[in-house]
Amino acid sequence: MKKTEKVYEISYNSKESNELLEELDDEQRAAVLESEGISLIIAGPGSGKTKTITYKIAYLISKKVKPQEILLVTFTRAAAREMIHRAQQVSRSKLDGMLAGTFHHVCNYLLRKYAHVLNLNPNFSILDEEDSRTLVKHARSEVVMKSEKFPSPSLIRKMISLSANSDKTIEEIVEDKFPYLYLVTDKLKEVKEKYEELKVEQSSLDYDDLLNYTNDLLNVEEVRVKEASRFKWVLVDEFQDTNKIQCDIVKKLSSVHHNLMVVGDDAQSIYSFRGARYENIFDISNEKNAKVFKIQTNYRSSPEIVSLINSVIPNNVFKKELKAVKPSSTRPVVVSTWDSFEESEFVSSRINELVSDGISEEEIAVLYRAHAHSMDLQLELSKSNIPFVIKSGVKFTESRHVKDLLAFLRVLNNPHDMLSWLRLLQLFTGIGRKGADMVVNAIQREVDPISFIKTISKFGRKYEKVEDIFKGLFVEQPPSEVLESIYSSFYSDYLAMTFNDFHDRQLDVERLIEIAGRYENQVAFLSDLAVTEDMDLKRDEYEKEGKITLTTVHQAKGLEWDVVFVLAINPGDFPSIMALKSGNFEEEQRIFYVAITRARKQLYLCRQMGGSRNMVYGNKMAINGSEYDLIDMIPPSLYEHWSVK
């Protein structure tokens, strides 16, 4: 992939500098002042990219650009909130009217605004991952015989999503990723087609539809010109994680004023498995008259860690060299153990020593390539009474009890939402899947399903409770009132009779009602819940104080700790055997780069001399020699070596 290495030189006029810009270093200031037209900001880890975007927004406001003329697209809701909050403080402006949020949030906004253009129901439901899998399962059952050997609904859903995000056909996805499924390609296409039909019947979109429908919407010239005329500036964070469709969307939204500033680090692109293209960064840099800026001062890590980071910058990325400004600390440590059991004992023991030395537990993290690598450590930490939190559980909004309650809200807003009807009906004693199917089939035939459900007792006495609950629910009510009504009249008893961890789930429900109280209408509340990753509602997020963090590298991206351990850096484990088999070692290098850049003061890289338990694959030795050993790529002078015996 050809990439532009010419970097736009710092040439700001000192007269333009003001109090607002004095907080920036020279590289950040150049990026803020000179980034007009199409601009790419290559932001190294810990270099202050959030600050750069924040001050860019504030600078635009100081130059009389109106907030509603700025679009900020991020990859997490939390990032958008942080940037907006900081930009409000710096610019001394409320930024009223500014559109900011994740790609899915922006797409949801545009699709509801222009639903009529695509013949969409403006109150369409948004399917989360579990809903999508359930609908795929239904589509699969209509195409495939029960006795027939066929991919699982989860795998089919993954293939459909890859197809959507990479703009490829199912045939191409099978050929590229799943060649062993070649013989069932035609039926996979049928399942996909049935899945699409079911979504249309239910007025539902999945996450991928939000992107694809928006991309199609922006192909309508009248819509594209109107929205692109509104946005004088389009700013995009974490651009290395965009896929082809997301890149197309921001190009279209900046097609009138041509002010597109994208910020990212090609060395931290680690999401190709879901369609991300780090090549998008190169494509932008090769646009006509594009400007490239680099911000490379690392404000996060010690000089010793920064030196190690510079030594392992991945291949085929923009040339960069981070500069350290933090005080000196200890050299990183490579720790050799015989196997994962010794490794776990070492990590547990070292954590105890660190805590005894005054380092707080929440400033310590253990990272790993795959969740399975943490199992031995989890057992060891438990035996040692070291509290830890795992950042890899079910999302709050996808937990069973939360989804149960949201099902009531969803059917109030979209009475033809079959999945939500099936879920909520089966919560009531005596109503199983057959009974729920019978009622849902009747509901689907009704012009006014909500009115119908308020007379549902004609099916039998066991449906009276459903009728009683819905008699008091209306779409005009604030979402918190609906949730409180359902919880007090029915769901609190259901929780107590169904779950062992009733009290924990009760706290979750109370938290959900609290969040709902911030919204005046149900559609806004449901949309925000559906398009955000976690709304900061995971229990581990508000109960992590005093606990070690265990997490995969992918989930650690964007986070940082004083002390970081990286487990199982063995060929076959990290880098992963499957990545090596598919010739994707470069991405494994980028994942390793992300892992080591999370550490502020101390870094421990753990390797097992006994080697990976995954070295043999399909009766063939998968790896020979040290060609894929990530530790061997680090100059020995940059670390201490500890051998555990």
Coordinates of C-alpha atoms in Angstrom, one line a residue, residues 309-600:
I309 CA 8.0 1.0 22.2
N310 CA 10.1 2.7 19.5
S311 CA 12.0 -0.6 19.0
V312 CA 8.8 -2.5 18.1
I313 CA 6.9 -0.1 15.9
P314 CA 5.1 -2.4 13.5
N315 CA 5.9 -2.8 9.8
N316 CA 4.2 -1.0 7.0
V317 CA 3.1 2.0 9.0
F318 CA 3.9 5.7 8.9
K319 CA 7.4 6.3 10.2
K320 CA 7.3 7.6 13.7
E321 CA 9.6 8.0 16.8
L322 CA 8.0 8.8 20.1
K323 CA 9.7 11.3 22.4
A324 CA 9.5 10.8 26.1
V325 CA 8.9 13.6 28.7
K326 CA 8.0 11.6 31.8
P327 CA 10.6 11.1 34.6
S328 CA 12.8 8.0 34.4
S329 CA 11.6 4.8 35.9
T330 CA 12.7 1.1 35.9
R331 CA 13.5 -0.7 32.7
P332 CA 10.8 -3.1 31.4
V333 CA 11.2 -6.7 32.5
V334 CA 11.0 -9.8 30.4
V335 CA 10.0 -12.7 32.7
S336 CA 10.7 -16.3 31.7
T337 CA 8.7 -19.0 33.4
W338 CA 8.3 -22.7 32.4
D339 CA 4.6 -22.7 31.9
S340 CA 1.4 -20.8 32.5
F341 CA 1.1 -22.1 36.1
E342 CA 4.5 -20.6 37.0
E343 CA 3.6 -17.5 35.1
S344 CA 0.4 -17.1 37.2
E345 CA 2.3 -17.7 40.4
F346 CA 4.8 -15.0 39.5
V347 CA 2.2 -12.4 38.5
S348 CA 0.2 -13.0 41.7
S349 CA 3.3 -12.8 43.8
R350 CA 4.6 -9.6 42.1
I351 CA 1.2 -7.9 42.4
N352 CA 1.3 -8.5 46.1
E353 CA 4.7 -6.9 46.3
L354 CA 3.6 -3.9 44.3
V355 CA 0.6 -3.4 46.5
S356 CA 2.8 -3.6 49.6
D357 CA 5.0 -1.0 48.0
G358 CA 2.0 1.4 47.8
I359 CA 0.7 0.9 44.3
S360 CA -3.1 0.9 44.3
E361 CA -4.8 -2.2 42.8
E362 CA -6.7 -0.2 40.2
E363 CA -3.5 1.0 38.7
I364 CA -2.4 -2.6 37.9
A365 CA -3.6 -4.4 34.8
V366 CA -2.9 -7.9 33.3
L367 CA -3.3 -8.1 29.5
Y368 CA -3.5 -11.1 27.3
R369 CA -4.1 -12.0 23.6
A370 CA -7.1 -14.3 24.3
H371 CA -9.3 -14.6 27.3
A372 CA -8.4 -18.3 27.8
H373 CA -4.8 -17.1 28.7
S374 CA -6.2 -15.6 31.9
M375 CA -7.8 -18.8 33.4
D376 CA -4.8 -20.0 35.4
L377 CA -4.2 -16.5 36.7
Q378 CA -7.8 -16.1 37.8
L379 CA -7.5 -19.2 39.9
E380 CA -4.2 -18.1 41.4
L381 CA -5.5 -14.6 42.2
S382 CA -8.6 -16.1 43.8
K383 CA -6.4 -18.4 45.9
S384 CA -4.3 -15.5 47.0
N385 CA -7.3 -13.4 47.8
I386 CA -6.3 -10.7 45.3
P387 CA -9.5 -8.9 44.1
F388 CA -9.8 -8.5 40.4
V389 CA -12.3 -7.4 37.7
I390 CA -12.6 -8.9 34.3
K391 CA -13.4 -6.4 31.5
S392 CA -14.9 -9.1 29.2
G393 CA -18.4 -9.9 30.4
V394 CA -21.7 -9.5 28.9
K395 CA -22.6 -5.9 28.2
F396 CA -25.0 -4.3 30.5
T397 CA -27.6 -3.6 27.8
E398 CA -27.3 -7.3 26.6
S399 CA -27.8 -8.8 30.1
R400 CA -30.9 -10.9 30.4
H401 CA -32.8 -8.8 33.0
V402 CA -32.1 -5.5 31.3
K403 CA -33.2 -6.8 27.9
D404 CA -36.4 -8.2 29.5
L405 CA -37.4 -4.7 30.7
L406 CA -36.4 -3.0 27.5
A407 CA -38.7 -5.4 25.6
F408 CA -41.7 -3.7 27.0
L409 CA -40.5 -0.3 25.9
R410 CA -39.6 -1.6 22.5
V411 CA -43.0 -3.1 21.7
L412 CA -44.7 0.2 22.9
N413 CA -42.7 2.0 20.2
N414 CA -42.7 -0.7 17.5
P415 CA -45.7 -3.0 18.1
H416 CA -44.5 -5.3 15.3
D417 CA -41.2 -6.1 17.0
M418 CA -41.7 -9.9 17.1
L419 CA -38.5 -10.7 19.0
S420 CA -39.5 -8.4 21.9
W421 CA -43.0 -9.8 22.1
L422 CA -41.6 -13.3 22.3
R423 CA -39.2 -12.3 25.0
L424 CA -41.7 -10.6 27.2
L425 CA -44.5 -13.0 26.8
Q426 CA -42.4 -15.9 28.0
L427 CA -41.6 -14.1 31.3
F428 CA -45.1 -14.9 32.5
T429 CA -45.9 -18.1 34.3
G430 CA -47.6 -20.7 32.1
I431 CA -46.7 -19.0 28.8
G432 CA -44.1 -21.1 26.9
R433 CA -42.7 -20.7 23.4
K434 CA -45.8 -22.3 21.7
G435 CA -48.2 -20.0 23.6
A436 CA -46.0 -17.0 22.8
D437 CA -45.8 -17.9 19.1
M438 CA -49.6 -18.2 19.0
V439 CA -50.1 -14.8 20.5
V440 CA -47.3 -13.2 18.3
N441 CA -48.9 -14.6 15.2
A442 CA -52.2 -13.0 16.2
I443 CA -50.4 -9.7 17.0
Q444 CA -48.7 -9.6 13.7
R445 CA -52.2 -9.6 12.0
E446 CA -53.5 -6.8 14.0
V447 CA -53.6 -3.2 12.8
D448 CA -53.2 -1.9 16.3
P449 CA -51.2 -4.5 18.3
I450 CA -51.2 -2.5 21.5
S451 CA -54.9 -2.3 21.6
F452 CA -55.1 -6.0 20.9
I453 CA -52.8 -6.9 23.7
K454 CA -55.0 -5.1 26.1
T455 CA -57.7 -7.7 25.4
I456 CA -55.4 -10.7 25.3
S457 CA -57.2 -12.4 28.2
K458 CA -59.5 -14.0 25.7
F459 CA -56.6 -16.5 25.1
G460 CA -57.0 -17.7 28.6
R461 CA -56.5 -16.7 32.3
K462 CA -52.7 -17.0 32.1
Y463 CA -52.6 -14.0 29.8
E464 CA -54.6 -11.7 32.2
K465 CA -51.4 -10.4 33.9
V466 CA -50.0 -9.4 30.5
E467 CA -53.2 -7.5 29.8
D468 CA -53.2 -5.8 33.2
I469 CA -49.7 -4.5 32.7
F470 CA -50.2 -3.1 29.2
K471 CA -53.5 -1.4 30.2
G472 CA -51.4 1.1 32.1
L473 CA -48.6 1.6 29.5
F474 CA -48.6 4.3 26.8
V475 CA -46.0 5.4 24.3
E476 CA -46.3 9.0 25.4
Q477 CA -45.1 8.2 29.0
P478 CA -41.5 9.0 29.9
P479 CA -39.4 5.8 29.8
S480 CA -38.6 5.9 33.5
E481 CA -42.3 5.8 34.4
V482 CA -42.9 2.7 32.1
L483 CA -39.9 0.9 33.6
E484 CA -40.9 1.7 37.2
S485 CA -44.4 0.5 36.5
I486 CA -43.3 -2.8 35.0
Y487 CA -40.7 -3.4 37.8
S488 CA -43.0 -2.6 40.7
S489 CA -46.1 -4.5 39.3
F490 CA -44.3 -7.6 38.0
Y491 CA -40.6 -7.8 37.4
S492 CA -39.3 -7.4 40.9
D493 CA -41.1 -10.6 41.9
Y494 CA -39.8 -12.3 38.7
L495 CA -36.2 -11.3 39.6
A496 CA -36.6 -12.7 43.1
M497 CA -38.0 -16.0 41.9
T498 CA -35.6 -16.5 39.0
F499 CA -32.0 -15.3 39.8
N500 CA -29.6 -16.3 42.5
D501 CA -27.9 -12.9 42.3
F502 CA -31.2 -11.1 42.7
H503 CA -29.8 -8.2 44.7
D504 CA -27.1 -7.4 42.1
R505 CA -29.6 -7.4 39.3
Q506 CA -31.9 -5.2 41.3
L507 CA -29.2 -2.6 41.5
D508 CA -28.8 -2.9 37.7
V509 CA -32.5 -2.2 37.3
E510 CA -32.4 0.8 39.6
R511 CA -29.5 2.1 37.6
L512 CA -31.4 1.5 34.3
I513 CA -34.4 3.5 35.7
E514 CA -32.0 6.3 36.8
I515 CA -30.6 6.6 33.3
A516 CA -34.0 6.5 31.8
G517 CA -35.0 9.4 34.0
R518 CA -32.7 11.6 31.9
Y519 CA -34.9 11.2 28.8
E520 CA -38.3 12.7 28.1
N521 CA -39.3 10.2 25.4
Q522 CA -38.9 6.5 24.8
V523 CA -37.4 6.6 21.3
A524 CA -34.4 8.7 22.3
F525 CA -33.8 6.5 25.3
L526 CA -34.0 3.2 23.3
S527 CA -31.8 4.7 20.5
D528 CA -29.1 5.7 22.9
L529 CA -29.0 2.4 24.6
A530 CA -28.9 0.5 21.3
V531 CA -26.1 2.5 19.5
T532 CA -23.7 2.8 22.4
E533 CA -21.2 0.1 23.4
D534 CA -22.0 0.0 27.1
M535 CA -23.3 3.4 28.4
D536 CA -20.8 3.0 31.2
L537 CA -23.2 0.7 32.9
K538 CA -21.3 -2.5 33.4
R539 CA -21.1 -3.5 37.0
D540 CA -17.4 -3.9 36.8
E541 CA -17.1 -0.2 35.7
Y542 CA -18.6 1.1 39.0
E543 CA -17.3 -1.6 41.2
K544 CA -13.7 -1.8 40.1
E545 CA -12.2 0.3 42.9
G546 CA -9.5 -1.6 44.7
K547 CA -9.3 -4.4 42.1
I548 CA -6.7 -5.6 39.6
T549 CA -7.9 -5.4 36.0
L550 CA -7.8 -8.4 33.8
T551 CA -8.5 -7.8 30.1
T552 CA -7.7 -8.7 26.5
V553 CA -5.5 -6.3 24.6
H554 CA -8.4 -5.4 22.4
Q555 CA -10.5 -4.3 25.3
A556 CA -7.6 -2.4 26.8
K557 CA -7.2 -0.1 23.8
G558 CA -7.5 3.5 24.9
L559 CA -6.8 2.7 28.6
E560 CA -3.6 3.0 30.7
W561 CA -2.2 1.9 34.0
D562 CA 0.9 2.5 36.1
V563 CA 1.8 -1.2 36.0
V564 CA 1.0 -3.6 33.1
F565 CA 1.7 -7.3 32.8
V566 CA 1.4 -9.0 29.4
L567 CA 0.9 -12.7 29.5
A568 CA 1.9 -15.7 27.3
I569 CA 4.0 -13.9 24.7
N570 CA 4.8 -17.2 23.0
P571 CA 4.5 -18.0 19.3
G572 CA 1.1 -19.7 19.0
D573 CA -0.4 -17.8 22.0
F574 CA 0.7 -14.3 21.3
P575 CA 1.0 -14.0 18.3
S576 CA -2.1 -16.1 17.9
I577 CA -1.8 -19.4 16.0
M578 CA -4.8 -18.6 13.9
A579 CA -3.4 -15.2 12.9
L580 CA -0.1 -16.9 11.9
K581 CA -2.0 -19.6 9.9
S582 CA -3.8 -16.9 8.0
G583 CA -0.6 -14.9 7.3
N584 CA -1.7 -12.0 9.5
F585 CA 1.5 -11.5 11.6
E586 CA 1.6 -7.7 11.0
E587 CA -1.7 -7.3 12.9
E588 CA -0.3 -9.3 15.8
Q589 CA 2.6 -6.9 15.9
R590 CA 0.2 -4.0 16.1
I591 CA -1.7 -5.8 18.9
F592 CA 1.6 -6.2 20.8
Y593 CA 2.3 -2.5 20.2
V594 CA -1.0 -1.6 21.7
A595 CA -0.4 -3.8 24.7
I596 CA 3.0 -2.3 25.7
T597 CA 1.8 1.3 25.1
R598 CA -0.7 0.9 28.0
A599 CA 2.0 1.1 30.7
R600 CA 3.0 4.3 32.4

